Amino acid sequence: QVQLVESGGGLVQAGGSLRLSCAASGRTFSVYSMGWFRQAPGKVRGFVATISRSGGTTYYADSVKGRFTISRDNAKNTVYLQMNSLKPEDTAVYYCARNRISYNSASRLERDYDYWGQGTQVTVSS
């Protein structure tokens, strides 16, 4: 059973930065693409960023492009989301997820992910 544990959320003022981490259990982390999604109050969960197995390919939602950076450290079984220039509209619970199929390409689609973390709250005050 794979476990994903997010950390790094919190309260920050607009314009500030946070770095989220997602630690994965298991020995096969490096063969799966990973993604970050978020759910704001009253809204459906949506795509934020995804990264390929090697880290060489990344995709971002238009709303975060140029402000957020996804990265991974396969030696530490961890994926990160560096969030800069945060805005109040970035307030949400952030989830990391693992692609359901090993060696799959990075994907923006929620249905391509099967393991999810418990989420970490990010609150951006104006």
XYZ file of C-alpha atoms in Angstrom:
126
model
C 0.000 0.000 0.000
C 1.407 3.343 -1.036
C 1.184 6.247 1.352
C 1.605 9.888 0.376
C 2.090 12.453 3.117
C 1.985 16.158 2.332
C 3.511 18.860 4.496
C 4.480 22.503 4.302
C 1.099 24.164 4.149
C 0.166 27.141 6.271
C -0.938 30.737 6.388
C 0.951 33.272 4.309
C 0.362 36.815 3.142
C -0.262 37.597 -0.505
C 3.021 37.807 -2.365
C 4.662 35.311 -0.060
C 6.021 31.829 -0.695
C 5.548 28.300 0.553
C 7.105 24.983 -0.365
C 4.972 21.894 -0.151
C 6.487 18.441 0.176
C 4.966 15.051 -0.487
C 6.786 12.017 0.855
C 5.912 8.656 -0.650
C 6.342 5.224 0.853
C 7.558 2.278 -1.185
C 10.554 1.529 -3.316
C 9.142 2.289 -6.762
C 8.619 6.041 -6.491
C 10.942 6.802 -9.388
C 8.868 4.918 -11.980
C 5.713 6.969 -11.459
C 4.838 10.442 -12.600
C 3.393 12.601 -9.834
C 0.946 15.438 -9.631
C -0.352 18.211 -7.410
C -4.030 19.139 -7.298
C -5.984 21.570 -5.145
C -9.505 22.096 -3.906
C -10.732 25.506 -2.867
C -13.797 25.913 -0.648
C -16.966 25.238 -2.604
C -15.083 24.186 -5.730
C -14.143 20.914 -7.336
C -10.602 19.634 -7.101
C -8.442 20.801 -9.968
C -5.045 20.250 -11.543
C -2.061 22.328 -10.448
C 1.134 20.684 -11.729
C 2.600 17.373 -12.795
C 6.078 15.977 -13.248
C 7.444 13.016 -15.163
C 9.391 10.140 -13.639
C 12.770 11.709 -14.254
C 11.632 15.257 -13.634
C 12.437 16.248 -17.187
C 8.864 17.075 -18.146
C 6.512 19.314 -16.207
C 3.095 20.813 -16.910
C 1.258 23.544 -15.041
C -2.216 24.960 -14.831
C -2.361 28.346 -16.528
C -3.312 29.974 -13.230
C -0.003 29.006 -11.591
C 2.388 29.040 -14.532
C 5.415 31.205 -13.813
C 4.721 31.250 -10.061
C 4.797 27.579 -9.049
C 7.521 25.016 -9.666
C 7.150 21.275 -9.295
C 10.237 19.151 -8.688
C 11.163 15.767 -7.305
C 13.984 13.980 -5.548
C 13.780 10.290 -6.363
C 16.470 9.433 -3.836
C 14.218 10.836 -1.114
C 10.906 9.602 -2.573
C 9.645 13.165 -2.417
C 7.913 15.572 -4.753
C 7.824 19.308 -4.084
C 5.733 22.279 -5.047
C 7.445 25.635 -4.679
C 4.811 28.356 -4.635
C 5.867 31.965 -5.089
C 3.924 35.204 -5.483
C 0.971 33.615 -3.770
C -2.478 35.115 -4.250
C -5.634 34.815 -2.135
C -7.151 32.721 -4.912
C -4.459 30.095 -4.312
C -6.127 29.315 -0.982
C -7.054 25.637 -1.062
C -6.263 22.190 0.240
C -3.366 20.874 -1.820
C -3.084 17.172 -2.629
C -0.279 15.182 -4.159
C -1.066 12.090 -6.178
C 0.690 9.206 -7.900
C -0.071 8.124 -11.439
C -1.941 4.832 -11.511
C 0.353 3.228 -14.105
C 4.111 2.955 -13.833
C 6.117 4.555 -16.643
C 3.101 6.634 -17.685
C 3.741 10.149 -18.881
C 2.949 13.143 -16.704
C -0.759 13.855 -16.809
C -3.123 16.735 -16.058
C -6.074 14.384 -15.647
C -7.278 13.455 -12.183
C -8.537 10.099 -13.433
C -4.945 9.069 -14.210
C -4.026 9.090 -10.513
C -4.910 6.435 -7.972
C -3.033 7.195 -4.754
C -3.677 10.492 -2.976
C -2.331 12.166 0.095
C -4.510 13.528 2.867
C -3.984 17.111 1.751
C -2.372 20.174 3.294
C -4.122 23.503 3.782
C -2.700 26.617 2.164
C -4.281 29.919 3.130
C -3.226 33.173 1.514
C -4.387 36.357 3.187
C -4.833 39.620 1.326
